[in-house]
Amino acid sequence: MFGYVLPNEYALSDLQKKRYHAYYCGICHSLGKNHNTFCRSTLSYDMTFMALFLDGFMMTDNMTAGFERCVMKPKNKHEYYQGDVIDYAADMNIALTYHKLMDDWKDDRKLIRRGEAGLLKKSYMQIAEKYPRQCRAIEQGLKDINLMESRHETNPDLPTARFGQILGEVFLRNPDFDTAEHFRSFGDALGRFIYLMDAVMDLKDDLKKKRYNPLTAMRHLQPVPVLSLFLGDCIKSYEKLPKNLNHDLIENILYSGVWIAYAAENGVKDPAVNEEQTHDL
Amino acid sequence: MIYDPYQVLGISHDAGEEEITKAYRQLAKKYHPDLHPNDPEAAAKMAEINEAFDMIKNGRAGGAQSSYQQQAGGYHSQSYGYGQYQYNPFGGATQMDPLTTAALYINLRQYISALNVLNQSPTRPAKWYALSAVANYNTGNRILAMEQAQTAVNMEPNNPEYQNILEQVNSGSQFYQQKSVGFSRAGMIAPLCCMGACCAGNFLCPGRLLFLPCLC
């Protein structure tokens, strides 16, 4: 489900790429340091985006940079960021993955999922104590979505909105700021985009294998306009927030990067502009 | 605003039969029209509660019949005597066709009542899809609205009214598409690795590390 909100690296300069990777590597580092090595596998592009998004507003001042060689990229030393926002993104990675795994285990009874969740459990318990609001939202939200899926909900707006609510809570790191509502609505819109993109990408396969997909009843749906709708909502909320230092990375991701997976799958040159192109799902 | 019947009744999605019935009764007692004569808001709320209860009871499209359904069927003739109270703002009028009724509800901005009526329509011509699109759009079901608007236009491509509705429900996506002009798009990309689309960006994917095609 996660892995659609990533940068278009072909359109980034070397410095910009380094900056993005410093966030990505920073989260990995935080996961390994504050939790354990297995927790590193929860690393996702989406939470990396959240880290650079939240950090760009400079609401906490304690970001520092480290320089290291790591197992995954042993060739050269590279820069990684450290700080509260990075740690928060790392924690949310674990929380989301933990509940997703528990969900998958309940669904498919794949024992390995339960095992993986178990390895995350100790860290998750600490995180749940630190961030009860977000963890409760994730747990209840995924449960509700699971129920909708098991009763074959045909209205795609319902699970989409429910997932949006989860991410809205996660993006709302600090509810005390007066811009809090915009963070929540940004996360909400992004969550809807992610859930819907996931459904769109899985549709062909799900139809073949007779698995549930919220878009099964949508015979005439053009995915690009409706995905654009939610991205548009993200942009509207983003524009209400103060200046962001990572504006360039954010624009690259929201206008370009998010379409990479879709375009690769559908061989479409310019999905957001080429409205005339219709695709039979 | 999302139309979620569980939210309307104030219960969680995994509420049991007893809890659902209890919630319905409590709300029905509160909003029953006999207690609020000449109050269209209370009546509209009552219609919404009825519909929510119906939706859960019937398990929506393709829902399985359960013992709950028989139980609930019995409830309606019970001592409370509330049963299904339908607020009809067009009182006294003889049977109108559902599409016309729905259109009137839409004009009154009673979108949920419109959806209720549309769900009972025996046929689904292009107009049904157009009206449903408008009603769904205004209750927050924007994906459904876009699909239905597109269906209406597909069925009657020369109808300017349906084209108008399609444009309106798509207006939010136009905003994004205008803003995104000039951004290099994914057409420039041909990553060999799935870039996380299938492995959720799990950096342990060997494909990503070795620049090989995704090995999932």
PDB file of C-alpha atoms in Angstrom, chain B:
ATOM      1  CA  MET B   1     -19.268  14.959   4.905  1.00  0.00           C
ATOM      2  CA  ILE B   2     -19.256  11.234   4.343  1.00  0.00           C
ATOM      3  CA  TYR B   3     -22.379   9.192   4.429  1.00  0.00           C
ATOM      4  CA  ASP B   4     -21.524   6.423   6.808  1.00  0.00           C
ATOM      5  CA  PRO B   5     -24.561   4.715   8.345  1.00  0.00           C
ATOM      6  CA  TYR B   6     -22.594   3.619  11.399  1.00  0.00           C
ATOM      7  CA  GLN B   7     -21.607   7.172  12.063  1.00  0.00           C
ATOM      8  CA  VAL B   8     -25.227   8.341  11.663  1.00  0.00           C
ATOM      9  CA  LEU B   9     -26.324   5.886  14.360  1.00  0.00           C
ATOM     10  CA  GLY B  10     -23.289   6.753  16.450  1.00  0.00           C
ATOM     11  CA  ILE B  11     -21.882   3.250  16.655  1.00  0.00           C
ATOM     12  CA  SER B  12     -18.640   1.617  15.618  1.00  0.00           C
ATOM     13  CA  HIS B  13     -18.354  -0.558  12.541  1.00  0.00           C
ATOM     14  CA  ASP B  14     -18.154  -3.765  14.488  1.00  0.00           C
ATOM     15  CA  ALA B  15     -21.272  -3.123  16.545  1.00  0.00           C
ATOM     16  CA  GLY B  16     -23.454  -6.193  17.063  1.00  0.00           C
ATOM     17  CA  GLU B  17     -27.144  -6.558  16.212  1.00  0.00           C
ATOM     18  CA  GLU B  18     -28.242  -5.596  19.699  1.00  0.00           C
ATOM     19  CA  GLU B  19     -26.163  -2.446  19.757  1.00  0.00           C
ATOM     20  CA  ILE B  20     -27.377  -1.379  16.318  1.00  0.00           C
ATOM     21  CA  THR B  21     -31.045  -1.864  17.268  1.00  0.00           C
ATOM     22  CA  LYS B  22     -30.531  -0.076  20.578  1.00  0.00           C
ATOM     23  CA  ALA B  23     -28.929   2.895  18.864  1.00  0.00           C
ATOM     24  CA  TYR B  24     -31.739   3.069  16.315  1.00  0.00           C
ATOM     25  CA  ARG B  25     -34.418   3.013  19.010  1.00  0.00           C
ATOM     26  CA  GLN B  26     -32.728   5.715  21.031  1.00  0.00           C
ATOM     27  CA  LEU B  27     -32.425   8.002  18.039  1.00  0.00           C
ATOM     28  CA  ALA B  28     -35.937   7.192  16.819  1.00  0.00           C
ATOM     29  CA  LYS B  29     -37.331   8.178  20.204  1.00  0.00           C
ATOM     30  CA  LYS B  30     -35.436  11.445  20.042  1.00  0.00           C
ATOM     31  CA  TYR B  31     -36.360  12.509  16.532  1.00  0.00           C
ATOM     32  CA  HIS B  32     -39.785  11.020  16.037  1.00  0.00           C
ATOM     33  CA  PRO B  33     -41.934  13.484  14.084  1.00  0.00           C
ATOM     34  CA  ASP B  34     -44.742  13.236  16.616  1.00  0.00           C
ATOM     35  CA  LEU B  35     -42.433  14.906  19.109  1.00  0.00           C
ATOM     36  CA  HIS B  36     -41.385  17.571  16.624  1.00  0.00           C
ATOM     37  CA  PRO B  37     -44.455  18.624  14.655  1.00  0.00           C
ATOM     38  CA  ASN B  38     -43.758  20.884  11.704  1.00  0.00           C
ATOM     39  CA  ASP B  39     -40.020  20.569  12.107  1.00  0.00           C
ATOM     40  CA  PRO B  40     -38.544  19.666   8.720  1.00  0.00           C
ATOM     41  CA  GLU B  41     -35.060  19.262  10.183  1.00  0.00           C
ATOM     42  CA  ALA B  42     -36.180  16.653  12.681  1.00  0.00           C
ATOM     43  CA  ALA B  43     -38.093  14.894   9.937  1.00  0.00           C
ATOM     44  CA  ALA B  44     -35.088  14.898   7.645  1.00  0.00           C
ATOM     45  CA  LYS B  45     -32.979  13.556  10.470  1.00  0.00           C
ATOM     46  CA  MET B  46     -35.542  10.794  11.048  1.00  0.00           C
ATOM     47  CA  ALA B  47     -35.362   9.858   7.368  1.00  0.00           C
ATOM     48  CA  GLU B  48     -31.583   9.734   7.619  1.00  0.00           C
ATOM     49  CA  ILE B  49     -31.716   7.502  10.681  1.00  0.00           C
ATOM     50  CA  ASN B  50     -34.177   5.180   8.984  1.00  0.00           C
ATOM     51  CA  GLU B  51     -31.997   4.966   5.956  1.00  0.00           C
ATOM     52  CA  ALA B  52     -28.888   4.268   7.997  1.00  0.00           C
ATOM     53  CA  PHE B  53     -30.669   1.479   9.836  1.00  0.00           C
ATOM     54  CA  ASP B  54     -31.933   0.091   6.538  1.00  0.00           C
ATOM     55  CA  MET B  55     -28.509   0.149   4.982  1.00  0.00           C
ATOM     56  CA  ILE B  56     -26.950  -1.755   7.823  1.00  0.00           C
ATOM     57  CA  LYS B  57     -29.888  -4.146   8.067  1.00  0.00           C
ATOM     58  CA  ASN B  58     -29.833  -4.941   4.377  1.00  0.00           C
ATOM     59  CA  GLY B  59     -26.067  -5.116   4.245  1.00  0.00           C
ATOM     60  CA  ARG B  60     -26.098  -2.910   1.154  1.00  0.00           C
ATOM     61  CA  ALA B  61     -25.409  -4.250  -2.358  1.00  0.00           C
ATOM     62  CA  GLY B  62     -24.809  -7.976  -2.303  1.00  0.00           C
ATOM     63  CA  GLY B  63     -25.022  -8.255   1.471  1.00  0.00           C
ATOM     64  CA  ALA B  64     -25.919 -11.698   2.771  1.00  0.00           C
ATOM     65  CA  GLN B  65     -29.241 -12.410   4.401  1.00  0.00           C
ATOM     66  CA  SER B  66     -28.836 -13.111   8.057  1.00  0.00           C
ATOM     67  CA  SER B  67     -30.957 -14.049  10.980  1.00  0.00           C
ATOM     68  CA  TYR B  68     -30.589 -10.411  11.932  1.00  0.00           C
ATOM     69  CA  GLN B  69     -32.707  -9.447   8.965  1.00  0.00           C
ATOM     70  CA  GLN B  70     -35.629 -11.566  10.131  1.00  0.00           C
ATOM     71  CA  GLN B  71     -35.212 -10.236  13.611  1.00  0.00           C
ATOM     72  CA  ALA B  72     -35.216  -6.655  12.386  1.00  0.00           C
ATOM     73  CA  GLY B  73     -38.214  -7.363  10.172  1.00  0.00           C
ATOM     74  CA  GLY B  74     -40.099  -8.398  13.265  1.00  0.00           C
ATOM     75  CA  TYR B  75     -39.021  -5.283  15.077  1.00  0.00           C
ATOM     76  CA  HIS B  76     -40.882  -3.009  12.773  1.00  0.00           C
ATOM     77  CA  SER B  77     -44.245  -4.324  13.852  1.00  0.00           C
ATOM     78  CA  GLN B  78     -43.380  -4.242  17.509  1.00  0.00           C
ATOM     79  CA  SER B  79     -44.993  -2.330  20.296  1.00  0.00           C
ATOM     80  CA  TYR B  80     -43.028   0.845  19.761  1.00  0.00           C
ATOM     81  CA  GLY B  81     -45.046   1.369  16.646  1.00  0.00           C
ATOM     82  CA  TYR B  82     -42.490   3.693  15.091  1.00  0.00           C
ATOM     83  CA  GLY B  83     -41.833   1.481  12.122  1.00  0.00           C
ATOM     84  CA  GLN B  84     -40.619   3.257   9.046  1.00  0.00           C
ATOM     85  CA  TYR B  85     -41.672   6.844   9.096  1.00  0.00           C
ATOM     86  CA  GLN B  86     -41.077   8.401   5.743  1.00  0.00           C
ATOM     87  CA  TYR B  87     -41.088  12.161   5.620  1.00  0.00           C
ATOM     88  CA  ASN B  88     -42.706  13.211   2.406  1.00  0.00           C
ATOM     89  CA  PRO B  89     -42.417  16.949   1.837  1.00  0.00           C
ATOM     90  CA  PHE B  90     -44.700  16.641  -1.134  1.00  0.00           C
ATOM     91  CA  GLY B  91     -47.398  15.244   1.195  1.00  0.00           C
ATOM     92  CA  GLY B  92     -50.705  14.414  -0.369  1.00  0.00           C
ATOM     93  CA  ALA B  93     -49.275  14.207  -3.888  1.00  0.00           C
ATOM     94  CA  THR B  94     -50.012  11.047  -5.839  1.00  0.00           C
ATOM     95  CA  GLN B  95     -47.203   8.642  -6.663  1.00  0.00           C
ATOM     96  CA  MET B  96     -44.474  10.519  -8.468  1.00  0.00           C
ATOM     97  CA  ASP B  97     -41.843   8.737 -10.445  1.00  0.00           C
ATOM     98  CA  PRO B  98     -38.712   8.310  -8.351  1.00  0.00           C
ATOM     99  CA  LEU B  99     -36.508  10.345 -10.659  1.00  0.00           C
ATOM    100  CA  THR B 100     -38.752  13.376 -10.402  1.00  0.00           C
ATOM    101  CA  THR B 101     -38.970  13.007  -6.633  1.00  0.00           C
ATOM    102  CA  ALA B 102     -35.213  12.713  -6.400  1.00  0.00           C
ATOM    103  CA  ALA B 103     -34.745  15.831  -8.505  1.00  0.00           C
ATOM    104  CA  LEU B 104     -37.064  17.727  -6.184  1.00  0.00           C
ATOM    105  CA  TYR B 105     -35.171  16.502  -3.107  1.00  0.00           C
ATOM    106  CA  ILE B 106     -31.937  17.654  -4.742  1.00  0.00           C
ATOM    107  CA  ASN B 107     -33.391  21.107  -5.257  1.00  0.00           C
ATOM    108  CA  LEU B 108     -34.267  21.136  -1.570  1.00  0.00           C
ATOM    109  CA  ARG B 109     -30.646  20.070  -0.849  1.00  0.00           C
ATOM    110  CA  GLN B 110     -31.871  16.927   0.862  1.00  0.00           C
ATOM    111  CA  TYR B 111     -29.281  14.751  -0.808  1.00  0.00           C
ATOM    112  CA  ILE B 112     -29.596  11.752   1.430  1.00  0.00           C
ATOM    113  CA  SER B 113     -33.328  11.555   0.884  1.00  0.00           C
ATOM    114  CA  ALA B 114     -32.619  11.852  -2.834  1.00  0.00           C
ATOM    115  CA  LEU B 115     -30.251   8.880  -2.644  1.00  0.00           C
ATOM    116  CA  ASN B 116     -32.841   6.946  -0.703  1.00  0.00           C
ATOM    117  CA  VAL B 117     -35.440   7.495  -3.421  1.00  0.00           C
ATOM    118  CA  LEU B 118     -32.958   6.761  -6.215  1.00  0.00           C
ATOM    119  CA  ASN B 119     -32.062   3.449  -4.607  1.00  0.00           C
ATOM    120  CA  GLN B 120     -35.692   2.412  -4.914  1.00  0.00           C
ATOM    121  CA  SER B 121     -35.940   3.263  -8.592  1.00  0.00           C
ATOM    122  CA  PRO B 122     -36.736   0.196 -10.709  1.00  0.00           C
ATOM    123  CA  THR B 123     -34.840   1.490 -13.747  1.00  0.00           C
ATOM    124  CA  ARG B 124     -31.509   3.221 -14.201  1.00  0.00           C
ATOM    125  CA  PRO B 125     -31.517   5.405 -17.281  1.00  0.00           C
ATOM    126  CA  ALA B 126     -28.954   8.096 -17.932  1.00  0.00           C
ATOM    127  CA  LYS B 127     -30.939  10.546 -15.833  1.00  0.00           C
ATOM    128  CA  TRP B 128     -30.679   8.220 -12.835  1.00  0.00           C
ATOM    129  CA  TYR B 129     -26.896   8.357 -13.100  1.00  0.00           C
ATOM    130  CA  ALA B 130     -26.859  12.125 -13.492  1.00  0.00           C
ATOM    131  CA  LEU B 131     -29.069  12.674 -10.442  1.00  0.00           C
ATOM    132  CA  SER B 132     -27.107  10.123  -8.411  1.00  0.00           C
ATOM    133  CA  ALA B 133     -23.889  11.861  -9.349  1.00  0.00           C
ATOM    134  CA  VAL B 134     -25.148  15.174  -8.001  1.00  0.00           C
ATOM    135  CA  ALA B 135     -26.563  13.642  -4.817  1.00  0.00           C
ATOM    136  CA  ASN B 136     -23.415  11.611  -4.143  1.00  0.00           C
ATOM    137  CA  TYR B 137     -21.133  14.532  -4.861  1.00  0.00           C
ATOM    138  CA  ASN B 138     -22.903  16.599  -2.244  1.00  0.00           C
ATOM    139  CA  THR B 139     -22.716  13.875   0.378  1.00  0.00           C
ATOM    140  CA  GLY B 140     -18.969  13.516  -0.066  1.00  0.00           C
ATOM    141  CA  ASN B 141     -19.013  10.408  -2.261  1.00  0.00           C
ATOM    142  CA  ARG B 142     -16.861  12.022  -4.876  1.00  0.00           C
ATOM    143  CA  ILE B 143     -15.434   8.891  -6.459  1.00  0.00           C
ATOM    144  CA  LEU B 144     -18.919   7.476  -6.908  1.00  0.00           C
ATOM    145  CA  ALA B 145     -20.075  10.838  -8.274  1.00  0.00           C
ATOM    146  CA  MET B 146     -17.335  10.973 -10.888  1.00  0.00           C
ATOM    147  CA  GLU B 147     -18.062   7.464 -12.055  1.00  0.00           C
ATOM    148  CA  GLN B 148     -21.793   8.059 -12.261  1.00  0.00           C
ATOM    149  CA  ALA B 149     -21.371  11.375 -14.076  1.00  0.00           C
ATOM    150  CA  GLN B 150     -19.123   9.632 -16.597  1.00  0.00           C
ATOM    151  CA  THR B 151     -21.718   6.857 -17.029  1.00  0.00           C
ATOM    152  CA  ALA B 152     -24.488   9.399 -17.689  1.00  0.00           C
ATOM    153  CA  VAL B 153     -22.391  11.089 -20.352  1.00  0.00           C
ATOM    154  CA  ASN B 154     -21.482   7.747 -21.919  1.00  0.00           C
ATOM    155  CA  MET B 155     -25.166   6.846 -22.168  1.00  0.00           C
ATOM    156  CA  GLU B 156     -26.214  10.203 -23.608  1.00  0.00           C
ATOM    157  CA  PRO B 157     -23.147  11.922 -25.046  1.00  0.00           C
ATOM    158  CA  ASN B 158     -25.121  14.761 -26.573  1.00  0.00           C
ATOM    159  CA  ASN B 159     -26.829  15.909 -23.434  1.00  0.00           C
ATOM    160  CA  PRO B 160     -25.305  19.232 -22.370  1.00  0.00           C
ATOM    161  CA  GLU B 161     -26.767  19.005 -18.873  1.00  0.00           C
ATOM    162  CA  TYR B 162     -24.913  15.777 -18.168  1.00  0.00           C
ATOM    163  CA  GLN B 163     -21.730  17.241 -19.643  1.00  0.00           C
ATOM    164  CA  ASN B 164     -22.164  20.104 -17.214  1.00  0.00           C
ATOM    165  CA  ILE B 165     -22.511  17.768 -14.255  1.00  0.00           C
ATOM    166  CA  LEU B 166     -19.413  15.849 -15.354  1.00  0.00           C
ATOM    167  CA  GLU B 167     -17.453  19.061 -15.548  1.00  0.00           C
ATOM    168  CA  GLN B 168     -18.606  20.139 -12.118  1.00  0.00           C
ATOM    169  CA  VAL B 169     -17.736  16.905 -10.359  1.00  0.00           C
ATOM    170  CA  ASN B 170     -14.369  16.944 -12.117  1.00  0.00           C
ATOM    171  CA  SER B 171     -13.604  20.560 -11.255  1.00  0.00           C
ATOM    172  CA  GLY B 172     -11.348  19.635  -8.348  1.00  0.00           C
ATOM    173  CA  SER B 173      -9.139  17.523 -10.555  1.00  0.00           C
ATOM    174  CA  GLN B 174      -8.927  20.351 -13.123  1.00  0.00           C
ATOM    175  CA  PHE B 175      -7.401  22.509 -10.413  1.00  0.00           C
ATOM    176  CA  TYR B 176      -4.602  20.004  -9.898  1.00  0.00           C
ATOM    177  CA  GLN B 177      -4.018  19.383 -13.590  1.00  0.00           C
ATOM    178  CA  GLN B 178      -3.663  23.087 -14.294  1.00  0.00           C
ATOM    179  CA  LYS B 179      -1.195  23.487 -11.477  1.00  0.00           C
ATOM    180  CA  SER B 180       0.872  20.552 -12.629  1.00  0.00           C
ATOM    181  CA  VAL B 181       1.530  21.820 -16.137  1.00  0.00           C
ATOM    182  CA  GLY B 182       5.237  22.080 -16.710  1.00  0.00           C
ATOM    183  CA  PHE B 183       6.276  19.414 -14.255  1.00  0.00           C
ATOM    184  CA  SER B 184       8.281  16.666 -15.830  1.00  0.00           C
ATOM    185  CA  ARG B 185       6.006  13.722 -15.759  1.00  0.00           C
ATOM    186  CA  ALA B 186       6.470  10.068 -15.345  1.00  0.00           C
ATOM    187  CA  GLY B 187       6.894   9.606 -19.080  1.00  0.00           C
ATOM    188  CA  MET B 188      10.532  10.444 -18.528  1.00  0.00           C
ATOM    189  CA  ILE B 189      10.924   7.628 -16.116  1.00  0.00           C
ATOM    190  CA  ALA B 190      11.678   4.094 -16.876  1.00  0.00           C
ATOM    191  CA  PRO B 191      12.967   2.688 -13.652  1.00  0.00           C
ATOM    192  CA  LEU B 192      13.902  -0.899 -13.880  1.00  0.00           C
ATOM    193  CA  CYS B 193      13.003  -1.344 -10.307  1.00  0.00           C
ATOM    194  CA  CYS B 194       9.389  -0.872  -9.285  1.00  0.00           C
ATOM    195  CA  MET B 195      10.617   1.953  -7.029  1.00  0.00           C
ATOM    196  CA  GLY B 196       8.682   0.578  -4.156  1.00  0.00           C
ATOM    197  CA  ALA B 197       5.322   0.228  -5.798  1.00  0.00           C
ATOM    198  CA  CYS B 198       5.075  -3.415  -4.960  1.00  0.00           C
ATOM    199  CA  CYS B 199       7.334  -3.813  -1.969  1.00  0.00           C
ATOM    200  CA  ALA B 200       6.075  -0.703  -0.187  1.00  0.00           C
ATOM    201  CA  GLY B 201       9.417   0.938  -0.568  1.00  0.00           C
ATOM    202  CA  ASN B 202      10.999  -1.709   1.549  1.00  0.00           C
ATOM    203  CA  PHE B 203      14.600  -0.830   1.166  1.00  0.00           C
ATOM    204  CA  LEU B 204      15.597  -4.426   1.581  1.00  0.00           C
ATOM    205  CA  CYS B 205      14.334  -5.140  -1.914  1.00  0.00           C
ATOM    206  CA  PRO B 206      17.366  -6.542  -3.694  1.00  0.00           C
ATOM    207  CA  GLY B 207      16.027  -5.262  -6.992  1.00  0.00           C
ATOM    208  CA  ARG B 208      16.355  -1.700  -5.851  1.00  0.00           C
ATOM    209  CA  LEU B 209      19.820  -2.119  -4.499  1.00  0.00           C
ATOM    210  CA  LEU B 210      21.256  -3.902  -7.468  1.00  0.00           C
ATOM    211  CA  PHE B 211      19.380  -1.872 -10.093  1.00  0.00           C
ATOM    212  CA  LEU B 212      17.762  -4.999 -11.348  1.00  0.00           C
ATOM    213  CA  PRO B 213      14.116  -5.363 -12.277  1.00  0.00           C
ATOM    214  CA  CYS B 214      11.902  -5.752  -9.278  1.00  0.00           C
ATOM    215  CA  LEU B 215      12.278  -9.261  -8.035  1.00  0.00           C
ATOM    216  CA  CYS B 216       8.880  -9.498  -6.356  1.00  0.00           C
TER     217      CYS B 216
END
